[in-house]
CSV table of C-alpha atoms in Angstrom, one decimal:
chain,number,residue,atom,x,y,z
A,1,MET,CA,6.2,38.5,-45.7
A,2,SER,CA,7.8,35.3,-46.8
A,3,LYS,CA,11.2,36.7,-46.0
A,4,PHE,CA,10.1,37.6,-42.5
A,5,LEU,CA,8.7,34.1,-42.0
A,6,GLY,CA,12.0,32.6,-43.2
A,7,GLU,CA,14.0,34.7,-40.8
A,8,ARG,CA,11.7,33.7,-38.0
A,9,ARG,CA,12.0,30.0,-38.7
A,10,LEU,CA,15.8,30.4,-38.8
A,11,LEU,CA,15.7,32.2,-35.5
A,12,VAL,CA,13.6,29.5,-33.9
A,13,LYS,CA,15.9,26.8,-35.3
A,14,LYS,CA,19.0,28.6,-33.8
A,15,ILE,CA,17.3,28.9,-30.4
A,16,SER,CA,16.3,25.2,-30.6
A,17,MET,CA,19.9,24.2,-31.5
A,18,SER,CA,21.2,26.4,-28.7
A,19,LYS,CA,18.9,24.8,-26.1
A,20,GLU,CA,19.9,21.3,-27.4
A,21,SER,CA,23.5,22.2,-27.0
A,22,ASP,CA,23.0,23.5,-23.5
A,23,LEU,CA,21.2,20.3,-22.5
A,24,LYS,CA,24.2,18.3,-23.8
A,25,VAL,CA,26.6,20.5,-21.7
A,26,VAL,CA,24.4,20.1,-18.7
A,27,GLY,CA,24.3,16.3,-19.2
A,28,PHE,CA,28.0,16.1,-19.6
A,29,CYS,CA,28.7,18.3,-16.5
A,30,ASN,CA,26.3,16.1,-14.5
A,31,TRP,CA,28.2,13.0,-15.6
A,32,VAL,CA,31.5,14.6,-14.6
A,33,ILE,CA,30.2,15.6,-11.2
A,34,LYS,CA,28.5,12.3,-10.4
A,35,TYR,CA,31.3,10.0,-11.4
A,36,GLY,CA,34.0,12.5,-10.2
A,37,LEU,CA,32.5,12.2,-6.7
A,38,TYR,CA,32.3,8.4,-6.9
A,39,LEU,CA,35.9,8.2,-8.1
A,40,LEU,CA,37.1,10.6,-5.4
A,41,ALA,CA,35.3,8.5,-2.7
A,42,PHE,CA,37.1,5.4,-4.1
A,43,LEU,CA,40.6,6.8,-4.6
A,44,THR,CA,41.1,8.9,-1.5
A,45,PRO,CA,41.5,6.0,1.0
A,46,LEU,CA,43.8,4.1,-1.4
A,47,PHE,CA,45.8,6.8,-3.1
A,48,PHE,CA,49.5,7.5,-2.5
A,49,LEU,CA,52.6,8.1,-4.6
A,50,PRO,CA,56.1,6.8,-3.9
A,51,PHE,CA,57.9,9.8,-5.5
A,52,ASN,CA,58.3,12.1,-2.6
A,53,THR,CA,59.0,12.0,1.1
A,54,ASN,CA,55.5,12.8,2.2
A,55,ILE,CA,54.0,9.6,0.7
A,56,LEU,CA,50.4,9.8,2.0
A,57,GLU,CA,49.2,13.2,3.2
A,58,LEU,CA,50.6,15.4,0.5
A,59,ASN,CA,49.5,13.1,-2.3
A,60,LYS,CA,46.0,12.7,-0.9
A,61,GLN,CA,45.7,16.5,-0.6
A,62,LEU,CA,46.9,16.9,-4.2
A,63,LEU,CA,44.3,14.4,-5.3
A,64,LEU,CA,41.6,16.3,-3.3
A,65,VAL,CA,42.6,19.6,-4.9
A,66,VAL,CA,42.6,18.3,-8.4
A,67,PHE,CA,39.2,16.7,-8.1
A,68,ALA,CA,37.8,19.8,-6.3
A,69,LEU,CA,38.9,22.0,-9.2
A,70,ILE,CA,37.4,19.5,-11.8
A,71,LEU,CA,34.1,19.3,-9.9
A,72,LEU,CA,34.0,23.1,-9.5
A,73,ILE,CA,34.6,23.7,-13.2
A,74,ALA,CA,31.9,21.2,-14.1
A,75,TRP,CA,29.4,22.8,-11.6
A,76,ILE,CA,30.1,26.3,-12.9
A,77,GLY,CA,29.7,25.0,-16.5
A,78,LYS,CA,26.4,23.4,-15.6
A,79,MET,CA,25.0,26.5,-14.0
A,80,ILE,CA,26.1,28.7,-17.0
A,81,ALA,CA,24.4,26.2,-19.4
A,82,GLU,CA,21.3,26.1,-17.3
A,83,GLY,CA,21.2,29.9,-17.1
A,84,SER,CA,20.8,29.9,-13.3
A,85,MET,CA,23.3,30.2,-10.4
A,86,GLU,CA,21.5,28.7,-7.5
A,87,MET,CA,22.6,27.0,-4.3
A,88,LYS,CA,20.5,25.0,-1.8
A,89,LYS,CA,19.7,27.3,1.1
A,90,SER,CA,20.7,26.0,4.6
A,91,TRP,CA,21.7,27.4,7.9
A,92,LEU,CA,24.7,25.1,7.6
A,93,ASN,CA,26.0,27.3,4.7
A,94,ILE,CA,26.1,30.3,7.1
A,95,GLY,CA,27.9,28.2,9.7
A,96,LEU,CA,30.5,27.0,7.2
A,97,ALA,CA,31.0,30.5,5.9
A,98,LEU,CA,31.6,31.8,9.4
A,99,PHE,CA,34.0,28.9,10.2
A,100,SER,CA,35.9,29.5,6.9
A,101,LEU,CA,36.2,33.2,7.6
A,102,SER,CA,37.5,32.6,11.1
A,103,TYR,CA,39.9,29.9,9.8
A,104,LEU,CA,41.2,32.4,7.2
A,105,VAL,CA,41.7,35.2,9.8
A,106,SER,CA,43.5,32.7,12.0
A,107,SER,CA,45.7,31.6,9.1
A,108,ILE,CA,46.6,35.2,8.2
A,109,LEU,CA,47.5,36.1,11.8
A,110,SER,CA,49.6,32.9,12.2
A,111,LYS,CA,53.4,33.3,12.6
A,112,ASN,CA,53.9,30.9,9.7
A,113,LEU,CA,51.6,32.4,7.0
A,114,TYR,CA,52.6,30.0,4.2
A,115,GLN,CA,52.2,26.9,6.3
A,116,SER,CA,48.8,28.1,7.6
A,117,LEU,CA,47.4,29.0,4.1
A,118,VAL,CA,49.0,26.3,1.9
A,119,GLY,CA,50.7,23.8,4.2
A,120,SER,CA,54.2,22.4,4.4
A,121,GLY,CA,56.1,19.6,6.0
A,122,GLY,CA,53.8,17.5,8.0
A,123,VAL,CA,51.1,20.1,8.3
A,124,ILE,CA,49.1,20.0,5.0
A,125,SER,CA,45.6,18.7,5.8
A,126,GLU,CA,45.1,21.5,8.4
A,127,SER,CA,45.8,24.4,5.9
A,128,PHE,CA,43.2,26.8,4.7
A,129,PHE,CA,43.9,25.6,1.1
A,130,SER,CA,42.8,22.1,2.1
A,131,LEU,CA,39.7,23.4,3.9
A,132,CYS,CA,38.7,25.3,0.7
A,133,ALA,CA,39.1,22.1,-1.4
A,134,LEU,CA,36.9,20.1,1.1
A,135,LEU,CA,34.2,22.9,1.1
A,136,ILE,CA,34.1,22.8,-2.7
A,137,VAL,CA,33.6,19.1,-2.8
A,138,PHE,CA,30.9,19.4,-0.1
A,139,PHE,CA,28.9,22.1,-1.9
A,140,VAL,CA,29.2,20.4,-5.2
A,141,ALA,CA,27.9,17.2,-3.7
A,142,VAL,CA,25.1,18.8,-1.7
A,143,ASN,CA,23.9,20.8,-4.7
A,144,ASN,CA,24.1,18.1,-7.3
A,145,ILE,CA,23.3,14.8,-5.7
A,146,LYS,CA,19.6,14.5,-6.3
A,147,SER,CA,18.5,11.1,-5.0
A,148,ARG,CA,19.1,8.6,-2.1
A,149,GLN,CA,20.3,6.1,-4.7
A,150,GLU,CA,23.2,8.3,-5.7
A,151,ILE,CA,24.1,8.6,-2.0
A,152,PHE,CA,23.9,4.9,-1.6
A,153,ASN,CA,26.2,4.4,-4.7
A,154,ALA,CA,28.8,6.8,-3.3
A,155,ILE,CA,28.8,4.9,0.0
A,156,PHE,CA,29.0,1.6,-1.8
A,157,VAL,CA,32.1,2.8,-3.7
A,158,LEU,CA,33.7,4.0,-0.4
A,159,VAL,CA,33.0,0.7,1.3
A,160,CYS,CA,34.6,-1.2,-1.6
A,161,SER,CA,37.7,1.1,-1.3
A,162,GLY,CA,37.7,0.4,2.5
A,163,LEU,CA,37.7,-3.3,2.0
A,164,LEU,CA,40.8,-3.0,-0.3
A,165,VAL,CA,42.4,-0.7,2.3
A,166,GLY,CA,41.6,-3.2,5.1
A,167,LEU,CA,42.8,-6.2,3.1
A,168,PHE,CA,46.1,-4.5,2.2
A,169,GLY,CA,46.6,-3.4,5.9
A,170,ALA,CA,46.0,-7.0,7.1
A,171,LEU,CA,48.6,-8.3,4.6
A,172,GLN,CA,51.0,-5.7,5.8
A,173,LEU,CA,50.5,-6.6,9.4
A,174,ALA,CA,51.0,-10.3,8.5
A,175,GLY,CA,54.3,-9.4,6.9
A,176,LYS,CA,53.1,-10.1,3.4
A,177,PHE,CA,54.5,-7.2,1.5
A,178,LEU,CA,53.0,-6.7,-2.0
A,179,LEU,CA,54.7,-3.4,-3.0
A,180,PRO,CA,58.4,-3.2,-4.0
A,181,TRP,CA,59.4,0.0,-2.3
A,182,ASP,CA,61.4,0.1,0.9
A,183,PHE,CA,58.9,2.2,2.8
A,184,ALA,CA,56.2,-0.3,2.1
A,185,LYS,CA,58.2,-3.2,3.6
A,186,ASN,CA,57.1,-2.1,7.1
A,187,VAL,CA,54.3,-3.9,8.9
A,188,SER,CA,52.8,-0.6,10.1
A,189,PHE,CA,52.5,0.9,6.6
A,190,ASN,CA,49.0,1.3,5.1
A,191,THR,CA,47.3,3.7,2.8
A,192,ILE,CA,45.5,5.6,5.5
A,193,GLY,CA,48.3,6.7,7.8
A,194,SER,CA,49.2,5.2,11.2
A,195,VAL,CA,47.8,1.9,12.4
A,196,ASN,CA,45.5,3.8,14.8
A,197,SER,CA,44.2,5.9,11.9
A,198,LEU,CA,43.5,2.7,9.9
A,199,GLU,CA,41.5,1.3,12.8
A,200,ILE,CA,39.5,4.4,13.2
A,201,PHE,CA,38.7,4.5,9.5
A,202,LEU,CA,37.6,0.8,9.4
A,203,ALA,CA,35.6,1.3,12.6
A,204,SER,CA,33.7,4.1,11.0
A,205,LEU,CA,33.0,1.9,8.0
A,206,LEU,CA,31.9,-0.9,10.4
A,207,VAL,CA,29.2,1.4,11.8
A,208,LEU,CA,28.1,2.5,8.4
A,209,THR,CA,27.9,-1.0,6.9
A,210,MET,CA,25.9,-2.3,9.9
A,211,VAL,CA,23.4,0.5,9.4
A,212,LEU,CA,23.1,-0.2,5.7
A,213,PHE,CA,22.8,-4.0,6.3
A,214,VAL,CA,19.4,-3.4,8.0
A,215,GLU,CA,18.4,-0.5,5.7
A,216,ASN,CA,15.2,-1.4,3.9
A,217,ASP,CA,15.9,0.9,0.9
A,218,VAL,CA,19.1,-1.0,0.1
A,219,VAL,CA,18.8,-3.7,-2.5
A,220,ARG,CA,19.1,-7.3,-1.2
A,221,TRP,CA,22.5,-8.1,-2.8
A,222,ARG,CA,24.0,-5.0,-1.4
A,223,GLN,CA,22.6,-5.8,2.1
A,224,PHE,CA,24.4,-9.2,1.8
A,225,PHE,CA,27.6,-7.4,0.7
A,226,TYR,CA,27.4,-4.9,3.6
A,227,GLY,CA,26.9,-7.8,6.0
A,228,ILE,CA,30.1,-9.4,4.8
A,229,ALA,CA,31.9,-6.1,4.8
A,230,ALA,CA,30.8,-5.4,8.4
A,231,ALA,CA,32.1,-8.8,9.5
A,232,PHE,CA,35.4,-8.1,7.9
A,233,PHE,CA,35.7,-4.6,9.5
A,234,LEU,CA,34.8,-6.1,12.9
A,235,ILE,CA,37.6,-8.7,12.6
A,236,MET,CA,40.0,-6.0,11.6
């Protein structure tokens, strides 16, 4: 009898340790997902590398793919640790699935299969591979962001990045070149793309910051910050 009770206590202890370990894994995966999304939102507008001919688009796509894989692995690890593989149900999921399927068929039937699936030259962001990376980031965000505050935090990080992008673009247009590379010593160079692309990006942030400036759920100091940011984007 005592042997049976001892084995039972040992089993309960092992189960308890297993659950505790799973909770730690879930917590770590949640941390990777949350701060991975924040970091992606901050880096994407700013990121480029001077080591290849396609300075902006290719490098931003590589950044997106790397983060998409990290986020996907963290999400899968979280679901395994929790013992459930669930996704939020939405009609949007069906629409995205149908769109992805049609995009895949179109890519397969394309005359340039490699360019359509993976991308090459100046056509990278329109590839099926890039679409998959965007969908992964979207589904990870939708299924793991649990509160409005986390959404507000992600937007705050994006606006901070946008301010740096706008400031750098303004200095470039003024002929104040901060970077040593030859391609950067051009008034039209910025970390978004063309000057028109930069203006569209900043205009979208202008609308976003104006909305958040009057949003009651935003803390007071961030409202003040968004007001200043909106004024900057308007001037730009």
